[in-house]
PDB file of C-alpha atoms in Angstrom:
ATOM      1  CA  UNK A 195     -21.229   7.051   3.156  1.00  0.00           C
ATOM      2  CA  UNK A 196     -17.633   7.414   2.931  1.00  0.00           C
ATOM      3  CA  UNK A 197     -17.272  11.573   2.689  1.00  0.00           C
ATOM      4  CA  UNK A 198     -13.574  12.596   2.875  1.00  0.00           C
ATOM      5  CA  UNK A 199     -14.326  15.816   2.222  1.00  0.00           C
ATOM      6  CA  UNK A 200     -11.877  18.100   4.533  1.00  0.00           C
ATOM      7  CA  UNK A 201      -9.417  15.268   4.900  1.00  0.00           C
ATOM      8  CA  UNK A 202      -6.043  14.887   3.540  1.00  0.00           C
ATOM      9  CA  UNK A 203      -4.074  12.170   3.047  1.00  0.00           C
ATOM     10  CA  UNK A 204      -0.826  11.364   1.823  1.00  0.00           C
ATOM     11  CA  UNK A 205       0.353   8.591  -0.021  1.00  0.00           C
ATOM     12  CA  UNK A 206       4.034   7.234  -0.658  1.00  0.00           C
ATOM     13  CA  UNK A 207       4.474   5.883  -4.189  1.00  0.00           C
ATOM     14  CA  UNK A 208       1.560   7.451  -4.952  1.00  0.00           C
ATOM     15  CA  UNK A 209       1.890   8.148  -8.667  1.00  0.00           C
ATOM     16  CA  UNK A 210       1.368   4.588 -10.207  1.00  0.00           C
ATOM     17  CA  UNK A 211      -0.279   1.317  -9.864  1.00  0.00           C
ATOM     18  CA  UNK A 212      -1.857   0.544  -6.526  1.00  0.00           C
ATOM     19  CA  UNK A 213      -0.676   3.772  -5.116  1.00  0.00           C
ATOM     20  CA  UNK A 214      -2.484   5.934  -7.604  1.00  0.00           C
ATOM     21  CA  UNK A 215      -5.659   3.615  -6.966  1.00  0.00           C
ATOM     22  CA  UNK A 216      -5.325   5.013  -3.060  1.00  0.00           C
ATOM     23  CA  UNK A 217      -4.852   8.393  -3.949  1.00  0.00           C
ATOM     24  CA  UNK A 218      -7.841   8.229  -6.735  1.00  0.00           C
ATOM     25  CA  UNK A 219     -10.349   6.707  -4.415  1.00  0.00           C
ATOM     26  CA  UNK A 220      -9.571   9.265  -1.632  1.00  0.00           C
ATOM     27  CA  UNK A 221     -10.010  12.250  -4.608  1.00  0.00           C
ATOM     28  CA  UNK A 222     -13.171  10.291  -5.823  1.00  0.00           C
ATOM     29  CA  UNK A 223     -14.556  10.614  -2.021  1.00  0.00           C
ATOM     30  CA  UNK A 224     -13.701  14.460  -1.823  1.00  0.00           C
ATOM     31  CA  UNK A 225     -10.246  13.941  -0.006  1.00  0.00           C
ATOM     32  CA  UNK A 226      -7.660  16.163  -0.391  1.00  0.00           C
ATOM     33  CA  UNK A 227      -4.134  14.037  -1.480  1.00  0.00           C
ATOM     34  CA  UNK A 228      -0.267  14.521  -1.037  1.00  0.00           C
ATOM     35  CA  UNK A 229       1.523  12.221  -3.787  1.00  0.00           C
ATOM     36  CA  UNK A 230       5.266  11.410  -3.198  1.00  0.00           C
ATOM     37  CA  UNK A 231       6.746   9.892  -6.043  1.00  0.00           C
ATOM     38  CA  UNK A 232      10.453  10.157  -6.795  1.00  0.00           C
ATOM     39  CA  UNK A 233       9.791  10.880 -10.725  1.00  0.00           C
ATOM     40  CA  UNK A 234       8.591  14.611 -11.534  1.00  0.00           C
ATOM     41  CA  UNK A 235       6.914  14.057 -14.819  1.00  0.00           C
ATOM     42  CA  UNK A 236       4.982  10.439 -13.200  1.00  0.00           C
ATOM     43  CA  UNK A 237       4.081  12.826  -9.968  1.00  0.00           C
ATOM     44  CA  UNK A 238       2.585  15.440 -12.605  1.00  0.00           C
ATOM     45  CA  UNK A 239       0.647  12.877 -14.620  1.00  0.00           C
ATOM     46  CA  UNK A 240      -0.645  11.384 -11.340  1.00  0.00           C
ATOM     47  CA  UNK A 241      -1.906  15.155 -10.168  1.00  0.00           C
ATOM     48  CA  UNK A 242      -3.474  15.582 -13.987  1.00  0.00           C
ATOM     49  CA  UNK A 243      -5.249  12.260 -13.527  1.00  0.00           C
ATOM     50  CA  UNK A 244      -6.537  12.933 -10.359  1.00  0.00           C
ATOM     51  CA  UNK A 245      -7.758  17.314 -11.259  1.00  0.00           C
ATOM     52  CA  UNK A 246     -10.760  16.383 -12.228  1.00  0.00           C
ATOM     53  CA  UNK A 247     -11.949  15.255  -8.676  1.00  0.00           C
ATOM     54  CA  UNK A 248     -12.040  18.751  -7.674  1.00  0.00           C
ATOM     55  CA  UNK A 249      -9.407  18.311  -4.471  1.00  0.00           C
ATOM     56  CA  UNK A 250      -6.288  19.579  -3.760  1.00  0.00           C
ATOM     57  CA  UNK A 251      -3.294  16.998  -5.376  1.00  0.00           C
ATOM     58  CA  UNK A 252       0.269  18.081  -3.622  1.00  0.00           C
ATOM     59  CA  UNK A 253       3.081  16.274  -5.292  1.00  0.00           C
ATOM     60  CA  UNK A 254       6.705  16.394  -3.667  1.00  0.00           C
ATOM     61  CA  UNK A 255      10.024  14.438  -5.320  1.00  0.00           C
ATOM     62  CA  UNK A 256      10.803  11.862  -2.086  1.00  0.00           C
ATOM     63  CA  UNK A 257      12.633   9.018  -1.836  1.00  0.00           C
ATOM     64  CA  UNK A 258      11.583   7.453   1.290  1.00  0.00           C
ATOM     65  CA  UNK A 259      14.722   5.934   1.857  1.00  0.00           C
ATOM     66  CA  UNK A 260      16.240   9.094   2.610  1.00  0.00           C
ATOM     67  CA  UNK A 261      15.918   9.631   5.960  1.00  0.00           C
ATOM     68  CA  UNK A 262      16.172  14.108   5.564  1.00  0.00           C
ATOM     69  CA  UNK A 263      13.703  14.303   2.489  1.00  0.00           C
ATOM     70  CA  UNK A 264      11.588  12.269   4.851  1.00  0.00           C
ATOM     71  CA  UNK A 265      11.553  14.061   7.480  1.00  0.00           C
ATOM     72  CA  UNK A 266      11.182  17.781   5.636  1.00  0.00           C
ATOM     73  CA  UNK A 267       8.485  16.664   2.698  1.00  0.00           C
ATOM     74  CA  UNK A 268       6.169  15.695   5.886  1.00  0.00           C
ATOM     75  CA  UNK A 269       6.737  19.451   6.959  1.00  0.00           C
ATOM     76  CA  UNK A 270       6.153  20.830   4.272  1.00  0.00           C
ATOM     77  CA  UNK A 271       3.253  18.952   3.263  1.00  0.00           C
ATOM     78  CA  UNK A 272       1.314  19.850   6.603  1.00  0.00           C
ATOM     79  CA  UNK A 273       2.578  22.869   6.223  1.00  0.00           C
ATOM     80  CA  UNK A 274       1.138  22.945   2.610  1.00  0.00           C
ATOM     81  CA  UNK A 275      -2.175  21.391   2.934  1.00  0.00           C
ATOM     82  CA  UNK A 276      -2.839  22.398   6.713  1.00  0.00           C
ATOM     83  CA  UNK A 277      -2.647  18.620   8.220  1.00  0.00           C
ATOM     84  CA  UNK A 278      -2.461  15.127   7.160  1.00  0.00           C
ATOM     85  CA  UNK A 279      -5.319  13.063   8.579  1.00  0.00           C
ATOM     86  CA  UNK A 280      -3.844   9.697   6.580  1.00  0.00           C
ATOM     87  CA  UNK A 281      -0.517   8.446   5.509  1.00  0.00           C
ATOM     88  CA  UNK A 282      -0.204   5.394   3.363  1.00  0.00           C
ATOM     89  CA  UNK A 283       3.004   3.640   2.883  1.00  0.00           C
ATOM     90  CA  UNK A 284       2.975   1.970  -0.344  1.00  0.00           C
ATOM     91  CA  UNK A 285       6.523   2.765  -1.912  1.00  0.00           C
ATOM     92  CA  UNK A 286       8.149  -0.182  -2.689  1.00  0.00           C
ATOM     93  CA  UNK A 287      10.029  -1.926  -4.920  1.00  0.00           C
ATOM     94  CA  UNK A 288      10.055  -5.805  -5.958  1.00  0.00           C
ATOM     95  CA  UNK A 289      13.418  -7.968  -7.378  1.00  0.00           C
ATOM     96  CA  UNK A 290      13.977 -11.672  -7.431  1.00  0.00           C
ATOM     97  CA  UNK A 291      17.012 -12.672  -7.085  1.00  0.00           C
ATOM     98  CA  UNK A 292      18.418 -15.967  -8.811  1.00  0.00           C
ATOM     99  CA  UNK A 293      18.160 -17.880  -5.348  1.00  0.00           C
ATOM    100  CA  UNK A 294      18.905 -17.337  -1.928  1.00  0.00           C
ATOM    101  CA  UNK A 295      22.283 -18.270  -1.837  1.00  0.00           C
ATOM    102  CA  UNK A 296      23.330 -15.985  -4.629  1.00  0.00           C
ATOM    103  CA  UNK A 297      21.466 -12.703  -2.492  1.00  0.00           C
ATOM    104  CA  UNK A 298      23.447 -10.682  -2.330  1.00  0.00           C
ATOM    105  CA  UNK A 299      24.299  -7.999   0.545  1.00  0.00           C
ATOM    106  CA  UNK A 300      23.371  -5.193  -1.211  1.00  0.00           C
ATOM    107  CA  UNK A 301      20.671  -6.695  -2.840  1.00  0.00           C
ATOM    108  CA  UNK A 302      19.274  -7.482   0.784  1.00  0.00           C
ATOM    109  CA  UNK A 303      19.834  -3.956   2.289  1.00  0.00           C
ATOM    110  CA  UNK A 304      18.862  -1.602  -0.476  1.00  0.00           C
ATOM    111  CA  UNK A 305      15.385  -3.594  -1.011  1.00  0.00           C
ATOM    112  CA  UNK A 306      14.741  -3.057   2.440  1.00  0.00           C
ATOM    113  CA  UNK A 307      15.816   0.727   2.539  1.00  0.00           C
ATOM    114  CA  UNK A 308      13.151   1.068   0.861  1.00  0.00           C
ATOM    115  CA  UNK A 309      10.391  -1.700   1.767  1.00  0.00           C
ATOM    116  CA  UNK A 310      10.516  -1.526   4.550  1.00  0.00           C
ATOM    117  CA  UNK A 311      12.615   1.272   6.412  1.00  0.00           C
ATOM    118  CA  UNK A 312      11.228   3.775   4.076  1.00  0.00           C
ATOM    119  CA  UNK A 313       7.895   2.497   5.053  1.00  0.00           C
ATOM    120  CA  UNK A 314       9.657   2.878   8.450  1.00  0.00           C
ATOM    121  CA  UNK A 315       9.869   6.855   7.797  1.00  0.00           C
ATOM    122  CA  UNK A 316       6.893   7.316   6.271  1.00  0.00           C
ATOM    123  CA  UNK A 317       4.487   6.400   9.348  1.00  0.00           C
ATOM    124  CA  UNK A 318       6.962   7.508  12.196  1.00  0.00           C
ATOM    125  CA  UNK A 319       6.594  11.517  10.650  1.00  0.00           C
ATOM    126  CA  UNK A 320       2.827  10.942   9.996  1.00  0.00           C
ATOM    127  CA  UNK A 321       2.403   9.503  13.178  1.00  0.00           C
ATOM    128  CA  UNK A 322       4.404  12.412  15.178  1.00  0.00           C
ATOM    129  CA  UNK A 323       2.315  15.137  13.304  1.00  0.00           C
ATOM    130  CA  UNK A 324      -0.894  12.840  14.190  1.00  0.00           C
ATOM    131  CA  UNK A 325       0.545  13.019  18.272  1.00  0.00           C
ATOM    132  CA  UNK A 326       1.106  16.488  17.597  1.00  0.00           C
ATOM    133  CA  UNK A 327      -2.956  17.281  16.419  1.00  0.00           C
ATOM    134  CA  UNK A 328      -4.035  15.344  19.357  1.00  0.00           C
ATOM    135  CA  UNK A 329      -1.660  17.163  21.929  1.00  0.00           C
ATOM    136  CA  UNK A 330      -3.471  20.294  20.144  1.00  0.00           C
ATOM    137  CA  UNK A 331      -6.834  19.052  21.355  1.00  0.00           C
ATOM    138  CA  UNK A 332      -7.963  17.060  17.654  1.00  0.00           C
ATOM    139  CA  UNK A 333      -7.355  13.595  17.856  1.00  0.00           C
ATOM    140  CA  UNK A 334      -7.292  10.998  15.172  1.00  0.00           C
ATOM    141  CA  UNK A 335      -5.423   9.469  12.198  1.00  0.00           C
ATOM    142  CA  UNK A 336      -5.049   6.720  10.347  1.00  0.00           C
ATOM    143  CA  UNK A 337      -2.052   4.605   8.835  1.00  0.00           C
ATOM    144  CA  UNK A 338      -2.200   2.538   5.882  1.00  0.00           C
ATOM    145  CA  UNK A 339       0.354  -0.092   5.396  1.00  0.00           C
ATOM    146  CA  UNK A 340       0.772  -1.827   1.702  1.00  0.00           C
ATOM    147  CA  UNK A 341       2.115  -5.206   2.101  1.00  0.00           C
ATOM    148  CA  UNK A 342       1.579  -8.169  -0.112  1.00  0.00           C
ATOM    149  CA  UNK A 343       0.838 -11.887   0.209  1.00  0.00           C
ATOM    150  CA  UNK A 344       4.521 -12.200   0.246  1.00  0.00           C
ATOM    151  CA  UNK A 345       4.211 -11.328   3.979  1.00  0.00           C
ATOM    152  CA  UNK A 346       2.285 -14.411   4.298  1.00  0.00           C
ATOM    153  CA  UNK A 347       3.774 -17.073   2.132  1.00  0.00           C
ATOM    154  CA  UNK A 348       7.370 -17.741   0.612  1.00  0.00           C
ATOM    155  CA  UNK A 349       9.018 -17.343  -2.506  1.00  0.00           C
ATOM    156  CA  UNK A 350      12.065 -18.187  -4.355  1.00  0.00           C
ATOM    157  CA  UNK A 351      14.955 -15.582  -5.076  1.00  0.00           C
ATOM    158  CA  UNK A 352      12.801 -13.243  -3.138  1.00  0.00           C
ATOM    159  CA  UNK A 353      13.248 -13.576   0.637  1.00  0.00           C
ATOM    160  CA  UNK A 354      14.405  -9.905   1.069  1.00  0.00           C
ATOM    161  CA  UNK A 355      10.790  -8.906  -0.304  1.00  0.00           C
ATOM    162  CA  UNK A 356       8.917 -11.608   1.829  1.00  0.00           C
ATOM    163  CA  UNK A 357      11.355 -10.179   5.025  1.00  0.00           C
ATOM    164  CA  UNK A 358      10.233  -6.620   3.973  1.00  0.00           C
ATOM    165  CA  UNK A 359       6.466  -7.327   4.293  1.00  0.00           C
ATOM    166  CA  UNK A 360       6.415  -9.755   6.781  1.00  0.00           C
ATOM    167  CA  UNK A 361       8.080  -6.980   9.258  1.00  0.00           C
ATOM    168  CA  UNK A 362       5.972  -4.354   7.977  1.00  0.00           C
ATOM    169  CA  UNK A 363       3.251  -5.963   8.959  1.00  0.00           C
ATOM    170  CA  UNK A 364       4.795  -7.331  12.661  1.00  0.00           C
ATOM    171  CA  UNK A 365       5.734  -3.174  12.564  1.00  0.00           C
ATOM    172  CA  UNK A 366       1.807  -1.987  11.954  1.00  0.00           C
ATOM    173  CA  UNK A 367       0.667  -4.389  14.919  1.00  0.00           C
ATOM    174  CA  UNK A 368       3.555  -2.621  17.202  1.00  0.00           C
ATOM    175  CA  UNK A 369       2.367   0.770  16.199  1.00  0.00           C
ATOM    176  CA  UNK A 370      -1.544  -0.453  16.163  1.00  0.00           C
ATOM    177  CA  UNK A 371      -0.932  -0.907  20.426  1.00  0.00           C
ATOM    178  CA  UNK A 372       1.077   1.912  21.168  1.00  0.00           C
ATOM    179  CA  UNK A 373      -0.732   4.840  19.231  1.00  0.00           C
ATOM    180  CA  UNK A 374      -4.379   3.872  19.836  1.00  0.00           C
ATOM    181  CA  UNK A 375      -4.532   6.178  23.468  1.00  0.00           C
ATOM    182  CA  UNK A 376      -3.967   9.405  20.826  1.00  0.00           C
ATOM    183  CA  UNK A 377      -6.756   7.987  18.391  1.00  0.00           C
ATOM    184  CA  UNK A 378      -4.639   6.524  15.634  1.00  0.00           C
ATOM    185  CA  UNK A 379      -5.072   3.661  13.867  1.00  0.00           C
ATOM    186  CA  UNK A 380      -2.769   1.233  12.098  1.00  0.00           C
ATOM    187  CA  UNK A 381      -3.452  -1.200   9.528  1.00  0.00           C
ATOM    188  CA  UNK A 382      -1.966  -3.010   6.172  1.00  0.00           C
ATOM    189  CA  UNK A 383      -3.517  -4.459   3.762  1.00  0.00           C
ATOM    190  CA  UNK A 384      -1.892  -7.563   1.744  1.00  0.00           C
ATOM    191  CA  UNK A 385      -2.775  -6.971  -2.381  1.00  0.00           C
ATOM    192  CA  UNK A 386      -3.005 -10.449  -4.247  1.00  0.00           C
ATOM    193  CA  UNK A 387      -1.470 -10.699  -8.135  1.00  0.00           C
ATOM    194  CA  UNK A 388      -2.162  -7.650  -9.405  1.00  0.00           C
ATOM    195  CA  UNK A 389      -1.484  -5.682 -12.705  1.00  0.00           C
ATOM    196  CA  UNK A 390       0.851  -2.702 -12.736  1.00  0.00           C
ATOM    197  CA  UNK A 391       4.258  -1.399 -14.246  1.00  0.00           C
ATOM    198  CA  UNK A 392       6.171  -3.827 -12.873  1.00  0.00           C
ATOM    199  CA  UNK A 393       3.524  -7.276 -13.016  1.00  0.00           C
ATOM    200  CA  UNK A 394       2.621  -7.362 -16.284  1.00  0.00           C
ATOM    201  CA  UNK A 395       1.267 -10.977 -17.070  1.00  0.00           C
ATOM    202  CA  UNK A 396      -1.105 -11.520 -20.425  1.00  0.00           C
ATOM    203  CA  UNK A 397      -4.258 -12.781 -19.294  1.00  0.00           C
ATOM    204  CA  UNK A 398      -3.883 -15.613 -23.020  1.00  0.00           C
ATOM    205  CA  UNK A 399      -0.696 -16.886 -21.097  1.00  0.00           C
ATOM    206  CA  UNK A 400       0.183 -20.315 -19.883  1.00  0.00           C
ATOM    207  CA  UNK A 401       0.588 -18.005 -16.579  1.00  0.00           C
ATOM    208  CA  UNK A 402      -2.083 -15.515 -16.738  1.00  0.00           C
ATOM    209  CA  UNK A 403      -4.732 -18.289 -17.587  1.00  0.00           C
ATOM    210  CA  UNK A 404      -3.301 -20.778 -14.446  1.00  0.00           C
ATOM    211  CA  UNK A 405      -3.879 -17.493 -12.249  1.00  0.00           C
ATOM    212  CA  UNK A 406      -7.652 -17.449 -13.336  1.00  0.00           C
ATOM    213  CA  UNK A 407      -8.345 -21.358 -12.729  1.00  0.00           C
ATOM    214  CA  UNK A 408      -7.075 -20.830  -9.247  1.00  0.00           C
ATOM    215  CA  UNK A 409      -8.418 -17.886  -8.398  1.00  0.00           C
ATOM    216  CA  UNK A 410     -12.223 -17.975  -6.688  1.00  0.00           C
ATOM    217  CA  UNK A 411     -12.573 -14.777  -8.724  1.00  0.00           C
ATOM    218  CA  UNK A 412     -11.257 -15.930 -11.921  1.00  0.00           C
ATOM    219  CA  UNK A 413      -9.032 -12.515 -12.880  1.00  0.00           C
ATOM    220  CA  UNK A 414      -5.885 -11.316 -11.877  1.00  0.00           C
ATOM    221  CA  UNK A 415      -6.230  -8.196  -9.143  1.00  0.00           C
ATOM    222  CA  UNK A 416      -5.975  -4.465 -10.926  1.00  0.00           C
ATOM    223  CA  UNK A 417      -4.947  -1.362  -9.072  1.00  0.00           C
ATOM    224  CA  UNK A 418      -8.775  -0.341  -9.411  1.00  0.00           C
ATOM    225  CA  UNK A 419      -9.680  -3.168  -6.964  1.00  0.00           C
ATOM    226  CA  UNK A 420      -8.050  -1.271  -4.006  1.00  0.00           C
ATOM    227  CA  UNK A 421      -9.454   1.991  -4.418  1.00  0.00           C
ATOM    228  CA  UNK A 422     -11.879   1.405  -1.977  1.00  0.00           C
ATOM    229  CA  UNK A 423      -9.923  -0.589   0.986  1.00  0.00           C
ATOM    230  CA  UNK A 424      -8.470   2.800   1.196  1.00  0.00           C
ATOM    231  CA  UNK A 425     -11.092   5.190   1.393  1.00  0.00           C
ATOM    232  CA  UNK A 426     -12.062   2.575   4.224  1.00  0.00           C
ATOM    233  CA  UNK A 427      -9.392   2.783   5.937  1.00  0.00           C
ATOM    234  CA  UNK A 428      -9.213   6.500   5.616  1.00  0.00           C
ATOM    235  CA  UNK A 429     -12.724   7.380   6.781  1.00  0.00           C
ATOM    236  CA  UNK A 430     -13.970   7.284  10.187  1.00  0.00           C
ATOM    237  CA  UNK A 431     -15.894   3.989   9.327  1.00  0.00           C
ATOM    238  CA  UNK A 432     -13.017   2.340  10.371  1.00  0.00           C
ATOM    239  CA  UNK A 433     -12.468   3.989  13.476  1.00  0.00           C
ATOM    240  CA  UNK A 434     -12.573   1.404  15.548  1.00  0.00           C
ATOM    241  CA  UNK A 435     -10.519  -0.798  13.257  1.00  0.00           C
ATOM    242  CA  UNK A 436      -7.020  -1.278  14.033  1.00  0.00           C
ATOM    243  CA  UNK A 437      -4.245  -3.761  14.160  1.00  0.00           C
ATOM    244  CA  UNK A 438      -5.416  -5.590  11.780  1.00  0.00           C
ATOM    245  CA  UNK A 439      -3.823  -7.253   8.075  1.00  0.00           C
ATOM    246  CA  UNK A 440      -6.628  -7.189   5.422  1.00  0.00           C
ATOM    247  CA  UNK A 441      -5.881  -9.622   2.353  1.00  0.00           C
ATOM    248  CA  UNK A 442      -7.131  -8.834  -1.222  1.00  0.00           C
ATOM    249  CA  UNK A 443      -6.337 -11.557  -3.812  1.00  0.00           C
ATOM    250  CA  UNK A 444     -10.096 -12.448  -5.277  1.00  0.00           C
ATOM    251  CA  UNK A 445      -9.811 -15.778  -3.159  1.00  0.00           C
ATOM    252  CA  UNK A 446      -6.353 -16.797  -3.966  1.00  0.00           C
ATOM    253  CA  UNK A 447      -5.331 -17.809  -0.179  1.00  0.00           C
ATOM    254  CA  UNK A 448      -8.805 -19.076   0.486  1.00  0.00           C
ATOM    255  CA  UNK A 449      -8.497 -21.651  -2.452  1.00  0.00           C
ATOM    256  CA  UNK A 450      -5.102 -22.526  -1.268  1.00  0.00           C
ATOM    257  CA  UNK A 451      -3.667 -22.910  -4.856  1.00  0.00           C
ATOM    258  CA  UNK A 452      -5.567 -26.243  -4.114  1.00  0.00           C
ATOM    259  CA  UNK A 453      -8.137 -26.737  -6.868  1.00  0.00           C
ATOM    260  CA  UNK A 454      -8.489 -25.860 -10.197  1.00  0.00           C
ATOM    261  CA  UNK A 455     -11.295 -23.929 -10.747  1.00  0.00           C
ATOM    262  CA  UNK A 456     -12.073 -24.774 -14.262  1.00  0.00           C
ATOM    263  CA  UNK A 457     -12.900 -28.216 -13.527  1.00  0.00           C
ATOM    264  CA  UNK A 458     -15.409 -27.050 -10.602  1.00  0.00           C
ATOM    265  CA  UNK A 459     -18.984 -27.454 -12.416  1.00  0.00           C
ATOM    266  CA  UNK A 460     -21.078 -24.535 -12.314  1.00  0.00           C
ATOM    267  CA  UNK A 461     -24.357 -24.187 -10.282  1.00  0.00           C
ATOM    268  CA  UNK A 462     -27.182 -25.270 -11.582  1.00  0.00           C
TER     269      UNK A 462
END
């Protein structure tokens, strides 16, 4: 059902984690992928994971908080690959800060250099070659925004990370209204807990195991678990979906961090 063959798609942060999940469900489906990463030997290991799909895997050193690299890596990756039918703007970073009173300035504006200005970047150059293709008679595109509950809900030490993703996903709706006339879409999706480079959490932990009893699912989230919200999102079966903020946290927000699940007896 969900054929990419013929599209690309590019995908910030795109050589670890969640990011790497995108770009492998896209390859799994036949898509075509540009990684930007800002490590060489992590953007090579991402393209070696990924050969074996039998797509083209682009990888190009950006930092997306450099407004320049932005700007040319988009060039030369439609240049590159032809065209860029998605863009997904997952790099990010994530720091917690002692409190809110002791944020710092810098703390603030270099998390959201990248958060969420970067993110910023990312969709304003995909969207202008997207205007461009439909100016040129082929219509169509789709952006991909990776937020986190933290757009939803608070947290201590980390309001800078909660500001990043709650205006990323106020930014999505903006761009949702404005670019639907040329056939693009804009979306985010908000990931729950989930295990990567930076989250690591045992699942024997006083932590890990207070995660499962409150999660409907009963597991933390893996980067595997979002492989396919982004083929979704990527393939015309979501072409009339836009504007939207999907969450996917096995049940987290839906529970409510309400009731423990282990004392819930099972069905008979």
């Amino acid at each position: 059902m969900f054929n990419l063959a013929g599209r690309v798609v590019l995908i910030s942060g795109g050589n670890a984690g969640i990011g790497l999940a995108f770009a492998r469900g896209i390859a799994r489906s036949g898509g075509d992928v540009v990684i930007w990463g800002r490590r060489a030997e992590k953007n090579a290991e991402a393209a070696k994971s990924l050969a074996g799909f039998g797509g083209r895997v682009l990888t190009q050193e950006v930092d997306v908080a450099d407004e320049a690299r932005v700007v040319a890596a988009m060039a030369e990756a439609t240049e590159e690959m032809g065209r860029v039918d998605g863009v997904i703007a997952n790099a990010g970073m994530m720091r917690n800060e002692r409190s809110f009173l002791d944020m710092t300035t810098d703390a603030w504006h270099s998390l959201l250099a990248v958060n969420l200005h970067g993110a910023y970047l990312v969709a304003r150059e995909g969207a202008r070659h997207m205007k461009a293709r439909c100016d040129a008679g082929d219509p169509g595109g789709s952006l991909l925004f990776c937020a986190s509950l933290s757009a939803l809900t608070g947290s201590p030490g980390m309001q800078h990370y909660n500001a990043s993703k709650g205006a990323m996903a106020a930014m999505s709706r903006g761009i949702a209204v404005e670019a639907g006339r040329y056939g693009i879409r804009s979306n985010v999706v908000c990931p729950g807990l989930t295990k990567s480079e930076t989250v690591r959490i045992p699942d024997d932990s006083p932590r890990g195991q207070r995660i499962r009893d409150y999660t409907p699912m009963r597991r933390i989230g893996t980067a595997e678990d979002f492989e396919g919200i982004g083929v979704y999102f990527m393939s015309d079966y979501s072409r009339f979906h836009t504007g939207d903020l999907v969450v996917i946290d096995g049940g987290w927000m839906a529970n409510a961090g309400k009731t423990d699940l282990s004392e819930v007896p099972l069905w008979p």
